[in-house]
Short mmCIF file of C-alpha atoms in Angstrom, two decimals:
data_model
loop_
_atom_site.label_atom_id
_atom_site.label_comp_id
_atom_site.label_asym_id
_atom_site.label_seq_id
_atom_site.Cartn_x
_atom_site.Cartn_y
_atom_site.Cartn_z
CA UNK A 1 -5.87 -22.45 11.85
CA UNK A 2 -7.18 -19.01 11.24
CA UNK A 3 -5.64 -15.91 12.80
CA UNK A 4 -7.43 -12.86 12.47
CA UNK A 5 -5.14 -9.89 13.62
CA UNK A 6 -5.56 -5.88 14.17
CA UNK A 7 -3.51 -3.17 14.64
CA UNK A 8 -3.21 -1.12 16.46
CA UNK A 9 -4.32 -2.57 19.85
CA UNK A 10 -4.66 0.75 21.22
CA UNK A 11 -5.32 4.17 19.75
CA UNK A 12 -5.91 7.63 21.70
CA UNK A 13 -6.57 10.42 19.53
CA UNK A 14 -7.66 14.03 20.36
CA UNK A 15 -11.27 15.24 19.08
CA UNK A 16 -11.34 15.69 15.87
CA UNK A 17 -8.90 13.65 14.28
CA UNK A 18 -9.04 11.14 12.07
CA UNK A 19 -8.80 6.86 13.30
CA UNK A 20 -8.08 4.03 11.16
CA UNK A 21 -7.62 0.77 12.24
CA UNK A 22 -6.51 -2.33 10.03
CA UNK A 23 -7.37 -6.23 9.64
CA UNK A 24 -5.49 -8.94 8.29
CA UNK A 25 -6.70 -12.96 8.36
CA UNK A 26 -4.07 -15.44 7.49
CA UNK A 27 -6.65 -17.22 5.31
CA UNK A 28 -8.82 -16.05 2.62
CA UNK A 29 -12.13 -14.63 4.17
CA UNK A 30 -15.55 -14.95 2.70
CA UNK A 31 -16.84 -12.07 4.16
CA UNK A 32 -15.57 -9.58 6.75
CA UNK A 33 -17.66 -8.12 9.21
CA UNK A 34 -17.00 -5.05 11.80
CA UNK A 35 -18.17 -4.89 15.30
CA UNK A 36 -18.44 -2.30 17.88
CA UNK A 37 -17.84 -2.52 21.52
CA UNK A 38 -18.74 0.11 23.77
CA UNK A 39 -17.12 0.12 27.28
CA UNK A 40 -19.01 -2.29 29.71
CA UNK A 41 -20.84 -3.57 26.63
CA UNK A 42 -21.67 -5.75 24.11
CA UNK A 43 -20.27 -6.00 20.29
CA UNK A 44 -22.94 -4.71 18.09
CA UNK A 45 -22.79 -5.18 14.41
CA UNK A 46 -21.96 -2.34 12.32
CA UNK A 47 -21.32 -3.29 8.30
CA UNK A 48 -20.45 -6.53 6.55
CA UNK A 49 -18.21 -6.77 3.23
CA UNK A 50 -18.46 -9.61 0.74
CA UNK A 51 -16.99 -8.51 -2.65
CA UNK A 52 -13.19 -8.09 -3.26
CA UNK A 53 -12.42 -4.06 -3.15
CA UNK A 54 -15.38 -3.17 -1.66
CA UNK A 55 -16.09 -0.02 0.08
CA UNK A 56 -18.91 0.97 2.20
CA UNK A 57 -19.41 4.06 3.83
CA UNK A 58 -21.81 4.89 6.88
CA UNK A 59 -21.69 8.73 7.76
CA UNK A 60 -18.08 9.10 9.06
CA UNK A 61 -16.96 5.73 8.39
CA UNK A 62 -15.15 4.31 5.67
CA UNK A 63 -14.89 0.27 5.52
CA UNK A 64 -12.64 -1.28 2.73
CA UNK A 65 -11.99 -5.17 1.63
CA UNK A 66 -9.18 -5.93 0.34
CA UNK A 67 -8.91 -6.93 -3.13
CA UNK A 68 -7.10 -10.31 -2.20
CA UNK A 69 -9.92 -10.33 0.29
CA UNK A 70 -7.36 -11.44 3.60
CA UNK A 71 -7.57 -7.75 4.74
CA UNK A 72 -9.56 -4.73 5.28
CA UNK A 73 -9.62 -1.20 7.24
CA UNK A 74 -12.18 1.12 9.16
CA UNK A 75 -11.55 4.36 9.17
CA UNK A 76 -12.96 7.52 11.10
CA UNK A 77 -13.44 11.25 10.15
CA UNK A 78 -13.13 13.31 12.40
CA UNK A 79 -14.07 11.35 15.59
CA UNK A 80 -16.43 12.20 18.22
CA UNK A 81 -16.27 11.06 22.03
CA UNK A 82 -19.77 9.21 21.07
CA UNK A 83 -16.90 6.80 18.69
CA UNK A 84 -15.10 5.58 21.53
CA UNK A 85 -14.90 1.81 21.97
CA UNK A 86 -13.37 -1.33 21.07
CA UNK A 87 -13.59 -2.34 16.86
CA UNK A 88 -13.60 -5.87 16.24
CA UNK A 89 -13.41 -7.28 12.69
CA UNK A 90 -14.55 -10.73 12.12
CA UNK A 91 -14.71 -13.18 9.29
CA UNK A 92 -15.33 -16.95 8.62
CA UNK A 93 -12.87 -18.78 5.90
CA UNK A 94 -14.46 -20.48 3.12
CA UNK A 95 -17.00 -23.24 3.83
CA UNK A 96 -16.29 -22.30 7.57
CA UNK A 97 -19.28 -21.78 10.17
CA UNK A 98 -16.52 -20.35 12.38
CA UNK A 99 -16.64 -16.42 12.56
CA UNK A 100 -13.34 -15.64 13.86
CA UNK A 101 -12.59 -12.55 15.71
CA UNK A 102 -9.70 -9.78 15.65
CA UNK A 103 -8.00 -9.06 18.34
CA UNK A 104 -9.93 -5.65 18.33
CA UNK A 105 -8.31 -1.90 18.60
CA UNK A 106 -9.46 0.23 21.43
CA UNK A 107 -10.35 3.69 20.42
CA UNK A 108 -10.15 6.34 23.22
CA UNK A 109 -11.34 9.79 22.33
CA UNK A 110 -9.34 13.26 24.24
CA UNK A 111 -11.44 16.04 24.15
CA UNK B 1 -37.95 -7.73 21.29
CA UNK B 2 -35.69 -9.64 23.68
CA UNK B 3 -33.01 -10.95 20.70
CA UNK B 4 -30.19 -12.75 23.00
CA UNK B 5 -31.15 -12.99 27.04
CA UNK B 6 -28.12 -14.40 29.19
CA UNK B 7 -28.01 -15.34 32.43
CA UNK B 8 -26.73 -14.65 35.20
CA UNK B 9 -25.36 -11.52 34.51
CA UNK B 10 -22.70 -11.68 37.70
CA UNK B 11 -21.52 -14.77 39.08
CA UNK B 12 -18.78 -15.61 41.43
CA UNK B 13 -17.64 -19.39 42.07
CA UNK B 14 -15.56 -20.71 44.27
CA UNK B 15 -12.96 -23.50 42.28
CA UNK B 16 -14.22 -26.37 41.88
CA UNK B 17 -17.63 -25.78 41.44
CA UNK B 18 -20.02 -26.47 39.10
CA UNK B 19 -22.26 -23.63 37.13
CA UNK B 20 -24.39 -23.56 33.92
CA UNK B 21 -24.62 -19.94 31.76
CA UNK B 22 -28.25 -19.63 30.19
CA UNK B 23 -28.73 -18.47 26.76
CA UNK B 24 -31.61 -18.10 25.22
CA UNK B 25 -32.79 -16.33 21.42
CA UNK B 26 -36.15 -15.67 20.47
CA UNK B 27 -35.45 -15.15 16.58
CA UNK B 28 -35.06 -18.61 15.33
CA UNK B 29 -31.15 -18.17 14.68
CA UNK B 30 -29.91 -21.62 13.53
CA UNK B 31 -26.61 -20.80 14.74
CA UNK B 32 -25.58 -20.22 18.51
CA UNK B 33 -22.36 -19.80 19.72
CA UNK B 34 -20.26 -18.97 23.31
CA UNK B 35 -17.29 -16.70 23.32
CA UNK B 36 -14.96 -15.60 26.20
CA UNK B 37 -13.39 -12.33 26.14
CA UNK B 38 -10.32 -11.52 28.28
CA UNK B 39 -8.33 -8.11 28.28
CA UNK B 40 -6.44 -8.09 24.94
CA UNK B 41 -7.44 -11.34 23.84
CA UNK B 42 -10.58 -10.34 22.01
CA UNK B 43 -13.46 -12.50 21.63
CA UNK B 44 -12.58 -16.58 21.52
CA UNK B 45 -14.58 -19.09 20.54
CA UNK B 46 -15.53 -21.55 23.00
CA UNK B 47 -18.13 -23.96 21.76
CA UNK B 48 -20.77 -23.35 18.99
CA UNK B 49 -23.68 -25.14 17.25
CA UNK B 50 -25.56 -24.74 13.62
CA UNK B 51 -28.94 -26.43 14.61
CA UNK B 52 -30.72 -28.05 17.53
CA UNK B 53 -28.83 -31.65 18.82
CA UNK B 54 -25.68 -30.08 16.49
CA UNK B 55 -22.42 -29.04 18.61
CA UNK B 56 -19.09 -28.30 17.70
CA UNK B 57 -15.70 -27.34 19.49
CA UNK B 58 -14.16 -23.74 18.77
CA UNK B 59 -11.08 -22.20 19.66
CA UNK B 60 -11.09 -23.06 23.55
CA UNK B 61 -13.64 -25.65 24.74
CA UNK B 62 -11.63 -27.67 27.37
CA UNK B 63 -13.74 -27.13 30.68
CA UNK B 64 -16.83 -26.22 29.12
CA UNK B 65 -19.88 -28.39 27.76
CA UNK B 66 -22.60 -27.36 25.75
CA UNK B 67 -26.00 -29.09 24.54
CA UNK B 68 -28.56 -28.01 21.88
CA UNK B 69 -32.04 -29.64 23.06
CA UNK B 70 -34.07 -26.95 21.13
CA UNK B 71 -33.41 -24.02 18.78
CA UNK B 72 -33.82 -21.13 21.36
CA UNK B 73 -31.38 -22.47 24.12
CA UNK B 74 -27.68 -22.88 24.34
CA UNK B 75 -26.74 -23.34 27.76
CA UNK B 76 -23.23 -23.25 28.76
CA UNK B 77 -21.65 -25.89 31.64
CA UNK B 78 -18.43 -25.29 33.41
CA UNK B 79 -18.15 -28.83 35.18
CA UNK B 80 -15.27 -27.80 37.65
CA UNK B 81 -14.44 -24.21 37.41
CA UNK B 82 -10.98 -23.05 37.66
CA UNK B 83 -9.22 -19.32 38.29
CA UNK B 84 -8.60 -19.42 34.31
CA UNK B 85 -12.12 -19.07 33.39
CA UNK B 86 -12.80 -15.78 35.08
CA UNK B 87 -13.72 -14.20 31.85
CA UNK B 88 -17.05 -12.15 30.53
CA UNK B 89 -18.92 -14.88 28.33
CA UNK B 90 -21.06 -13.93 25.57
CA UNK B 91 -23.75 -15.68 23.95
CA UNK B 92 -24.38 -14.97 20.39
CA UNK B 93 -26.54 -16.33 17.13
CA UNK B 94 -27.31 -15.92 13.99
CA UNK B 95 -29.33 -16.89 10.90
CA UNK B 96 -28.09 -19.12 8.37
CA UNK B 97 -29.03 -16.68 5.77
CA UNK B 98 -27.29 -13.56 7.14
CA UNK B 99 -23.89 -13.40 8.82
CA UNK B 100 -24.87 -10.98 11.30
CA UNK B 101 -23.94 -12.01 14.77
CA UNK B 102 -26.41 -10.67 18.14
CA UNK B 103 -24.87 -10.95 20.85
CA UNK B 104 -26.07 -11.43 24.58
CA UNK B 105 -25.13 -8.61 27.40
CA UNK B 106 -22.56 -10.75 28.88
CA UNK B 107 -21.92 -12.73 32.04
CA UNK B 108 -19.31 -11.82 34.04
CA UNK B 109 -17.97 -14.86 35.94
CA UNK B 110 -15.12 -14.79 38.75
CA UNK B 111 -13.34 -17.88 39.78
CA UNK B 112 -11.49 -17.93 43.04
#
């Protein structure tokens, strides 16, 4: 079945440093979504990418969808303590109602 | 707006007991699903439903039953709880048009 892997599993950064998480799917995705989960909370939708090679920005967050629609990345510039949490990518295969989540990257910030 | 409501928030069960996790959404979403989240494992799909009367298995369905008698409700039943089912359970819903998933706040289940 479809597998979605994320790297790294954990990332510790000094406040103000940049952070990147990568997402790779074993199958082509019709779209990819990113979610953030604060410690003790539930996942919250951040963004959806649909087009091959698409790039979207939300303030300090930059999201990319690969040309082959099998990989994606999330980059955070100048991290802040509010960025703490686990970031998940998720994507359905074509013609598939199931949404498969990546394993997540847990970001911690060192003040 | 209530969104997706899950109950109970915390539950302790003894091995072999049964229970139902309740989930309700007020957004008229066709698609509802249940995930479990374990440390280092991400979110794994248990069961999902694309509309009232229609359910299907996800990645880890064993030990769980679901039904979808109305658009709003999607309960998850554990017939005979096992320690391996200790986890955080999230109910989620989305519309058929947009794929954004809205999660409930989670149910922390411990089986002893």
